[in-house]
Tab-separated table of C-alpha atoms in Angstrom:
chain	number	residue	atom	x	y	z
A	247	UNK	CA	-8.539	-18.684	27.506
A	248	UNK	CA	-8.438	-15.011	28.533
A	249	UNK	CA	-5.863	-13.232	30.677
A	250	UNK	CA	-6.538	-9.674	31.860
A	251	UNK	CA	-3.621	-7.368	32.641
A	252	UNK	CA	-4.122	-3.906	34.153
A	253	UNK	CA	-1.439	-1.200	34.174
A	254	UNK	CA	0.993	-3.585	32.528
A	255	UNK	CA	3.966	-3.581	30.137
A	256	UNK	CA	4.765	-5.205	26.800
A	257	UNK	CA	7.129	-7.631	28.554
A	258	UNK	CA	4.362	-8.866	30.851
A	259	UNK	CA	2.048	-9.272	27.860
A	260	UNK	CA	4.633	-11.503	26.156
A	261	UNK	CA	4.910	-13.626	29.311
A	262	UNK	CA	1.115	-13.947	29.426
A	263	UNK	CA	1.103	-15.204	25.827
A	264	UNK	CA	3.631	-17.925	26.683
A	265	UNK	CA	1.675	-18.804	29.838
A	266	UNK	CA	-1.571	-19.050	27.870
A	267	UNK	CA	-0.090	-21.319	25.193
A	268	UNK	CA	1.332	-23.661	27.823
A	269	UNK	CA	-1.971	-23.738	29.715
A	270	UNK	CA	-3.889	-24.965	26.671
A	271	UNK	CA	-1.112	-27.388	25.648
A	272	UNK	CA	0.038	-25.688	22.423
A	273	UNK	CA	3.495	-24.218	23.103
A	274	UNK	CA	4.505	-24.214	19.418
A	275	UNK	CA	3.879	-21.040	17.423
A	276	UNK	CA	2.473	-21.750	13.940
A	277	UNK	CA	1.322	-18.281	12.921
A	278	UNK	CA	2.266	-16.752	9.577
A	279	UNK	CA	1.988	-12.991	10.227
A	280	UNK	CA	1.139	-10.237	12.697
A	281	UNK	CA	-2.043	-8.267	12.043
A	282	UNK	CA	-2.175	-4.911	13.827
A	283	UNK	CA	-5.629	-3.302	13.966
A	284	UNK	CA	-5.816	0.371	14.952
A	285	UNK	CA	-9.336	1.470	15.831
A	286	UNK	CA	-11.589	2.890	18.550
A	287	UNK	CA	-13.913	1.266	21.070
A	288	UNK	CA	-16.958	1.737	18.837
A	289	UNK	CA	-15.526	-0.293	15.948
A	290	UNK	CA	-13.292	-2.673	17.909
A	291	UNK	CA	-15.782	-5.552	18.149
A	292	UNK	CA	-16.565	-5.692	14.417
A	293	UNK	CA	-12.891	-5.391	13.437
A	294	UNK	CA	-11.844	-8.122	15.860
A	295	UNK	CA	-14.598	-10.441	14.675
A	296	UNK	CA	-13.567	-9.973	11.033
A	297	UNK	CA	-9.917	-10.623	11.908
A	298	UNK	CA	-10.884	-13.750	13.853
A	299	UNK	CA	-12.814	-15.140	10.898
A	300	UNK	CA	-9.936	-14.329	8.537
A	301	UNK	CA	-7.477	-16.100	10.870
A	302	UNK	CA	-8.975	-19.468	9.911
A	303	UNK	CA	-7.319	-18.941	6.512
A	304	UNK	CA	-4.311	-16.992	7.803
A	305	UNK	CA	-3.311	-17.993	11.379
A	306	UNK	CA	-1.885	-14.819	12.873
A	307	UNK	CA	-1.146	-12.876	16.016
A	308	UNK	CA	-3.718	-10.086	16.121
A	309	UNK	CA	-2.861	-6.933	18.053
A	310	UNK	CA	-5.869	-4.654	18.537
A	311	UNK	CA	-4.686	-1.151	19.436
A	312	UNK	CA	-7.270	1.164	21.034
A	313	UNK	CA	-6.181	4.676	21.933
A	314	UNK	CA	-8.406	5.781	24.788
A	315	UNK	CA	-9.437	9.429	25.019
A	316	UNK	CA	-8.255	11.133	28.225
A	317	UNK	CA	-10.865	13.582	29.472
A	318	UNK	CA	-8.850	15.649	31.946
A	319	UNK	CA	-5.395	17.304	31.709
A	320	UNK	CA	-4.187	15.102	34.548
A	321	UNK	CA	-5.241	11.915	32.739
A	322	UNK	CA	-3.551	13.100	29.548
A	323	UNK	CA	-0.179	13.365	31.276
A	324	UNK	CA	-0.465	9.942	32.916
A	325	UNK	CA	0.344	6.748	30.992
A	326	UNK	CA	-1.230	3.341	31.423
A	327	UNK	CA	-1.427	0.195	29.343
A	328	UNK	CA	-4.235	-2.292	29.897
A	329	UNK	CA	-4.189	-5.563	27.983
A	330	UNK	CA	-6.360	-8.605	27.398
A	331	UNK	CA	-4.652	-11.741	26.098
A	332	UNK	CA	-6.731	-14.375	24.300
A	333	UNK	CA	-5.492	-17.788	23.179
A	334	UNK	CA	-7.219	-20.983	22.084
A	335	UNK	CA	-10.858	-20.930	21.026
A	336	UNK	CA	-11.223	-17.310	22.151
A	337	UNK	CA	-8.670	-16.171	19.549
A	338	UNK	CA	-9.689	-17.978	16.364
A	339	UNK	CA	-6.736	-19.809	14.790
A	340	UNK	CA	-4.040	-17.672	16.364
A	341	UNK	CA	-3.509	-15.310	19.276
A	342	UNK	CA	-5.208	-12.031	20.112
A	343	UNK	CA	-3.997	-9.192	22.298
A	344	UNK	CA	-6.242	-6.195	22.983
A	345	UNK	CA	-4.175	-3.169	23.973
A	346	UNK	CA	-5.842	-0.123	25.506
A	347	UNK	CA	-3.505	2.850	25.660
A	348	UNK	CA	-4.202	5.702	28.088
A	349	UNK	CA	-2.501	9.089	28.323
A	350	UNK	CA	0.849	9.887	26.740
A	351	UNK	CA	1.571	6.273	25.799
A	352	UNK	CA	-1.194	6.546	23.170
A	353	UNK	CA	1.152	8.788	21.176
A	354	UNK	CA	3.822	6.076	21.212
A	355	UNK	CA	1.799	2.998	20.252
A	356	UNK	CA	4.666	1.714	18.083
A	357	UNK	CA	6.892	1.274	21.172
A	358	UNK	CA	4.192	-0.940	22.725
A	359	UNK	CA	3.495	-2.958	19.573
A	360	UNK	CA	7.111	-3.536	18.466
A	361	UNK	CA	8.047	-6.058	21.219
A	362	UNK	CA	4.869	-8.040	20.506
A	363	UNK	CA	5.469	-8.620	16.783
A	364	UNK	CA	6.153	-12.197	15.693
A	365	UNK	CA	9.856	-12.572	14.828
A	366	UNK	CA	10.723	-13.045	11.139
A	367	UNK	CA	7.071	-12.754	10.071
A	368	UNK	CA	5.320	-10.146	7.877
A	369	UNK	CA	3.386	-7.335	9.532
A	370	UNK	CA	0.065	-5.962	8.240
A	371	UNK	CA	-1.550	-2.844	9.732
A	372	UNK	CA	-5.274	-2.245	9.203
A	373	UNK	CA	-7.211	0.940	9.988
A	374	UNK	CA	-10.972	0.138	9.771
A	375	UNK	CA	-11.743	3.842	10.385
A	376	UNK	CA	-9.828	7.104	10.805
A	377	UNK	CA	-6.754	6.100	8.819
A	378	UNK	CA	-3.794	8.503	8.853
A	379	UNK	CA	-3.289	10.794	5.876
A	380	UNK	CA	-0.014	9.031	4.995
A	381	UNK	CA	-0.143	5.426	6.288
A	382	UNK	CA	3.471	4.659	5.375
A	383	UNK	CA	4.756	7.535	7.533
A	384	UNK	CA	2.575	6.677	10.500
A	385	UNK	CA	4.703	5.167	13.332
A	386	UNK	CA	2.666	1.941	13.244
A	387	UNK	CA	2.434	1.897	9.446
A	388	UNK	CA	6.220	2.143	9.226
A	389	UNK	CA	6.457	-1.286	10.917
A	390	UNK	CA	4.371	-3.007	8.223
A	391	UNK	CA	4.914	-4.485	4.784
A	392	UNK	CA	1.221	-4.013	4.003
A	393	UNK	CA	-1.051	-1.143	5.076
A	394	UNK	CA	-4.826	-1.520	4.667
A	395	UNK	CA	-7.257	1.412	4.809
A	396	UNK	CA	-10.933	1.820	3.891
A	397	UNK	CA	-12.000	5.048	2.167
A	398	UNK	CA	-15.642	3.947	2.449
A	399	UNK	CA	-15.516	4.862	6.148
A	400	UNK	CA	-14.376	8.442	5.467
A	401	UNK	CA	-16.708	11.433	5.287
A	402	UNK	CA	-15.528	12.506	1.794
A	403	UNK	CA	-14.514	9.329	-0.077
A	404	UNK	CA	-13.625	10.998	-3.396
A	405	UNK	CA	-11.327	13.519	-1.728
A	406	UNK	CA	-9.894	10.681	0.343
A	407	UNK	CA	-8.994	8.802	-2.853
A	408	UNK	CA	-7.172	11.885	-4.062
A	409	UNK	CA	-5.230	12.078	-0.784
A	410	UNK	CA	-4.395	8.359	-0.969
A	411	UNK	CA	-2.886	8.842	-4.439
A	412	UNK	CA	-0.779	11.792	-3.299
A	413	UNK	CA	0.742	9.775	-0.453
A	414	UNK	CA	0.768	6.310	-2.077
A	415	UNK	CA	3.663	4.067	-1.065
A	416	UNK	CA	4.157	0.487	-2.359
A	417	UNK	CA	2.348	-1.743	0.123
A	418	UNK	CA	-0.675	0.545	0.545
A	419	UNK	CA	-4.094	-0.857	-0.331
A	420	UNK	CA	-7.762	-0.149	0.320
A	421	UNK	CA	-10.752	-2.363	1.078
A	422	UNK	CA	-12.788	-0.266	-1.385
A	423	UNK	CA	-10.456	-1.661	-4.069
A	424	UNK	CA	-10.755	-5.197	-2.696
A	425	UNK	CA	-14.558	-4.995	-2.966
A	426	UNK	CA	-14.397	-4.710	-6.774
A	427	UNK	CA	-12.135	-7.727	-7.392
A	428	UNK	CA	-15.076	-9.923	-8.604
A	429	UNK	CA	-16.269	-7.095	-10.878
A	430	UNK	CA	-12.846	-6.669	-12.440
A	431	UNK	CA	-12.479	-10.410	-12.968
A	432	UNK	CA	-15.931	-10.727	-14.542
A	433	UNK	CA	-15.454	-7.752	-16.893
A	434	UNK	CA	-12.028	-8.958	-18.034
A	435	UNK	CA	-13.479	-12.440	-18.679
A	436	UNK	CA	-16.385	-10.950	-20.657
A	437	UNK	CA	-14.026	-9.002	-22.920
A	438	UNK	CA	-11.965	-12.143	-23.487
A	439	UNK	CA	-15.030	-13.734	-25.108
A	440	UNK	CA	-15.401	-11.061	-27.787
A	441	UNK	CA	-12.803	-9.664	-30.181
A	442	UNK	CA	-13.817	-6.017	-30.191
A	443	UNK	CA	-12.798	-2.434	-29.614
A	444	UNK	CA	-14.283	-0.708	-26.575
A	445	UNK	CA	-15.567	2.783	-27.366
A	446	UNK	CA	-17.049	4.012	-24.079
A	447	UNK	CA	-17.992	2.763	-20.619
A	448	UNK	CA	-20.616	3.656	-18.034
A	449	UNK	CA	-20.278	2.749	-14.348
A	450	UNK	CA	-23.476	2.959	-12.314
A	451	UNK	CA	-23.678	2.918	-8.525
A	452	UNK	CA	-24.313	4.790	-5.310
A	453	UNK	CA	-23.174	8.362	-4.941
A	454	UNK	CA	-19.939	8.883	-3.014
A	455	UNK	CA	-19.109	5.177	-3.167
A	456	UNK	CA	-15.302	4.881	-3.552
A	457	UNK	CA	-15.560	1.386	-5.064
A	458	UNK	CA	-17.558	2.827	-7.966
A	459	UNK	CA	-14.951	5.532	-8.440
A	460	UNK	CA	-12.070	3.047	-8.317
A	461	UNK	CA	-13.726	0.749	-10.850
A	462	UNK	CA	-14.258	3.727	-13.185
A	463	UNK	CA	-10.606	4.726	-12.724
A	464	UNK	CA	-9.426	1.182	-13.461
A	465	UNK	CA	-11.489	0.941	-16.649
A	466	UNK	CA	-10.335	4.358	-17.841
A	467	UNK	CA	-6.724	3.457	-17.088
A	468	UNK	CA	-6.771	0.029	-18.749
A	469	UNK	CA	-8.996	0.804	-21.740
A	470	UNK	CA	-8.110	4.452	-22.482
A	471	UNK	CA	-11.746	5.282	-23.228
A	472	UNK	CA	-14.249	7.801	-21.821
A	473	UNK	CA	-15.793	6.478	-18.596
A	474	UNK	CA	-19.082	7.960	-17.419
A	475	UNK	CA	-20.308	7.723	-13.813
A	476	UNK	CA	-24.069	7.646	-13.251
A	477	UNK	CA	-26.040	7.337	-10.044
A	478	UNK	CA	-28.364	4.657	-8.733
A	479	UNK	CA	-30.019	3.837	-5.425
A	480	UNK	CA	-27.537	1.004	-4.859
A	481	UNK	CA	-26.678	-1.114	-3.024
A	482	UNK	CA	-23.065	-0.350	-3.940
A	483	UNK	CA	-22.142	-0.946	-7.556
A	484	UNK	CA	-25.178	-1.778	-9.663
A	485	UNK	CA	-24.075	-1.928	-13.308
A	486	UNK	CA	-21.233	-1.558	-15.806
A	487	UNK	CA	-22.054	-1.063	-19.494
A	488	UNK	CA	-19.494	-1.180	-22.291
A	489	UNK	CA	-20.147	0.127	-25.790
A	490	UNK	CA	-17.988	-1.899	-28.211
A	491	UNK	CA	-17.561	-2.282	-31.943
A	492	UNK	CA	-19.409	-5.633	-31.686
A	493	UNK	CA	-22.341	-4.373	-29.609
A	494	UNK	CA	-23.067	-3.717	-25.960
A	495	UNK	CA	-21.705	-5.666	-23.003
A	496	UNK	CA	-23.474	-5.144	-19.660
A	497	UNK	CA	-22.973	-6.495	-16.161
A	498	UNK	CA	-26.047	-5.555	-14.140
A	499	UNK	CA	-26.520	-6.283	-10.407
A	500	UNK	CA	-29.667	-4.661	-9.037
A	501	UNK	CA	-30.077	-6.581	-5.759
A	502	UNK	CA	-26.501	-6.741	-4.446
A	503	UNK	CA	-26.350	-10.522	-4.862
A	504	UNK	CA	-27.088	-11.910	-8.334
A	505	UNK	CA	-25.886	-10.195	-11.519
A	506	UNK	CA	-26.811	-10.623	-15.185
A	507	UNK	CA	-24.094	-10.651	-17.852
A	508	UNK	CA	-25.402	-9.567	-21.261
A	509	UNK	CA	-23.325	-9.786	-24.458
A	510	UNK	CA	-24.805	-9.001	-27.875
A	511	UNK	CA	-25.380	-12.202	-29.837
A	512	UNK	CA	-25.217	-14.429	-26.730
A	513	UNK	CA	-27.877	-15.480	-24.212
A	514	UNK	CA	-27.959	-13.623	-20.897
A	515	UNK	CA	-26.193	-15.382	-18.031
A	516	UNK	CA	-26.774	-15.128	-14.285
A	517	UNK	CA	-23.570	-14.829	-12.271
A	518	UNK	CA	-23.041	-14.762	-8.494
A	519	UNK	CA	-21.722	-11.340	-7.517
A	520	UNK	CA	-22.708	-10.912	-3.880
A	521	UNK	CA	-21.496	-8.150	-1.605
A	522	UNK	CA	-18.790	-9.620	0.609
A	523	UNK	CA	-18.282	-9.330	4.347
A	524	UNK	CA	-15.277	-7.567	5.848
A	525	UNK	CA	-13.718	-10.895	6.914
A	526	UNK	CA	-13.605	-12.040	3.283
A	527	UNK	CA	-12.028	-8.759	2.212
A	528	UNK	CA	-9.322	-8.935	4.881
A	529	UNK	CA	-8.619	-12.588	4.050
A	530	UNK	CA	-8.117	-11.631	0.390
A	531	UNK	CA	-5.694	-8.849	1.295
A	532	UNK	CA	-3.653	-11.183	3.504
A	533	UNK	CA	-3.113	-13.588	0.598
A	534	UNK	CA	-0.627	-11.236	-1.015
A	535	UNK	CA	1.908	-9.021	0.715
A	536	UNK	CA	3.642	-7.604	-2.368
A	537	UNK	CA	2.752	-4.152	-3.764
A	538	UNK	CA	-0.433	-3.975	-5.859
A	539	UNK	CA	0.762	-2.173	-8.997
A	540	UNK	CA	-2.677	-2.316	-10.635
A	541	UNK	CA	-4.254	-0.502	-7.701
A	542	UNK	CA	-1.489	2.099	-7.768
A	543	UNK	CA	-1.963	2.721	-11.499
A	544	UNK	CA	-5.744	3.077	-11.229
A	545	UNK	CA	-5.469	5.318	-8.163
A	546	UNK	CA	-2.986	7.666	-9.787
A	547	UNK	CA	-4.962	7.866	-13.000
A	548	UNK	CA	-8.086	8.721	-11.044
A	549	UNK	CA	-6.445	11.565	-9.205
A	550	UNK	CA	-5.221	13.066	-12.478
A	551	UNK	CA	-8.754	12.760	-13.831
A	552	UNK	CA	-10.415	14.251	-10.765
A	553	UNK	CA	-7.896	17.083	-10.484
A	554	UNK	CA	-7.736	17.990	-14.179
A	555	UNK	CA	-8.176	21.713	-14.722
A	556	UNK	CA	-9.743	21.361	-18.172
A	557	UNK	CA	-13.228	19.954	-18.841
A	558	UNK	CA	-13.511	17.279	-21.513
A	559	UNK	CA	-16.687	17.050	-23.588
A	560	UNK	CA	-17.385	13.435	-24.461
A	561	UNK	CA	-20.079	12.108	-26.831
A	562	UNK	CA	-22.777	9.787	-25.528
A	563	UNK	CA	-22.699	6.387	-27.328
A	564	UNK	CA	-26.025	5.265	-28.773
A	565	UNK	CA	-25.958	2.055	-26.726
A	566	UNK	CA	-25.692	3.908	-23.426
A	567	UNK	CA	-28.661	5.677	-21.800
A	568	UNK	CA	-28.614	9.419	-22.330
A	569	UNK	CA	-29.413	12.003	-19.737
A	570	UNK	CA	-28.412	9.873	-16.735
A	571	UNK	CA	-27.084	11.921	-13.830
A	572	UNK	CA	-23.332	12.189	-13.426
A	573	UNK	CA	-21.788	11.418	-10.045
A	574	UNK	CA	-19.169	13.324	-8.151
A	575	UNK	CA	-15.816	13.003	-9.881
A	576	UNK	CA	-17.405	11.794	-13.130
A	577	UNK	CA	-16.811	13.221	-16.551
A	578	UNK	CA	-19.482	15.573	-17.967
A	579	UNK	CA	-21.163	14.528	-21.194
A	580	UNK	CA	-22.234	16.784	-24.045
A	581	UNK	CA	-25.930	17.103	-24.747
A	582	UNK	CA	-27.132	15.358	-27.928
A	583	UNK	CA	-26.862	17.592	-30.979
A	584	UNK	CA	-23.775	19.489	-29.868
A	585	UNK	CA	-21.475	19.927	-32.808
A	586	UNK	CA	-17.940	18.539	-32.464
A	587	UNK	CA	-15.569	21.299	-31.442
A	588	UNK	CA	-18.413	23.628	-30.423
A	589	UNK	CA	-18.190	25.461	-27.139
A	590	UNK	CA	-20.168	23.506	-24.491
A	591	UNK	CA	-22.850	25.154	-22.419
A	592	UNK	CA	-21.945	26.470	-19.021
A	593	UNK	CA	-21.246	23.721	-16.552
A	594	UNK	CA	-21.710	24.087	-12.819
A	595	UNK	CA	-18.484	24.840	-11.043
A	596	UNK	CA	-16.803	21.694	-9.724
A	597	UNK	CA	-14.245	21.562	-6.904
A	598	UNK	CA	-10.671	21.176	-8.103
A	599	UNK	CA	-10.398	17.722	-6.526
A	600	UNK	CA	-13.396	16.503	-8.529
A	601	UNK	CA	-12.836	18.027	-11.958
A	602	UNK	CA	-12.914	16.037	-15.180
A	603	UNK	CA	-9.932	14.849	-17.240
A	604	UNK	CA	-8.549	15.949	-20.556
A	605	UNK	CA	-9.122	13.982	-23.758
A	606	UNK	CA	-8.185	10.304	-23.236
A	607	UNK	CA	-5.417	8.484	-25.089
A	608	UNK	CA	-6.084	6.173	-28.117
A	609	UNK	CA	-8.275	3.119	-27.551
A	610	UNK	CA	-7.061	-0.326	-26.706
A	611	UNK	CA	-8.890	-3.447	-27.823
A	612	UNK	CA	-9.586	-5.108	-24.471
A	613	UNK	CA	-9.087	-4.820	-20.751
A	614	UNK	CA	-5.947	-6.266	-19.256
A	615	UNK	CA	-6.649	-9.019	-16.763
A	616	UNK	CA	-5.429	-8.382	-13.245
């Protein structure tokens, strides 16, 4: 059931929700949270579809906030709220309200959203694109226990990761981090099968892919070893190779669907590691509303690494391919034959936000499971 409201108020929207529930014979409210989506017209359909699919696992009231651009000075001074209320089969397993804000009211979206929040229920705010620099200080973000962004949609993902670390507040998370959950689980499980000491790691994937950068940051943070970023044609993450005291461990996914896990002394195994849809990523984030300390630790370590003023010269392990290109934000590697302690050859100037780290701390034996 759909109810259209033009030039309306938040109070009238609430009445329309009650009217819609009664019309379809479901007056009881059984939703577990409020999901606020802040986006534009171009991305509204995809975001709403993903939220609808995720609502089958997490019944919720979805508020889609679209701030319309006013083209003339007169329109910018006027205020108007248009709404579309959806209940029943048109709203997945919850309720959906599409709010289009015109004029000055677009600068006060929190005053429109606040009366529509479910009472005594958690609030999650998701920015599919154009997230604020500091989500926790955004008027809508301040209403939420969980704030979800996506650095993959930004023009400069590596710099965006740096900005996210500078403004991190418990409750912040990123879909680029959610995308690597299966990779982190698989790598931790692989290291649990072998008693070894990890010496170095290589992460291979697309250039300017924040998931690749976050995985490299996580490995560097948890293992305290040199992590090298190399480039591939994708899609997304394509391989992670670990050089250990017991031989090489590699997780290679060339086609974006099926990966091969290789451990020295064991037969190769095929593992499902497909690229997930946005609905699956949002559903995963809605399963937990507490702060993600592992994400915070990896994010902060990565910013220190990217912003380090000194350049570390790291040896290339024999089990890793030499001469592979290094991605933005990755650590430079010494050419074979360079004597330890010798002055490295001139390295191309790197922006401060993408510089390499100083010498890492002592090694740990295995990754910590998350």
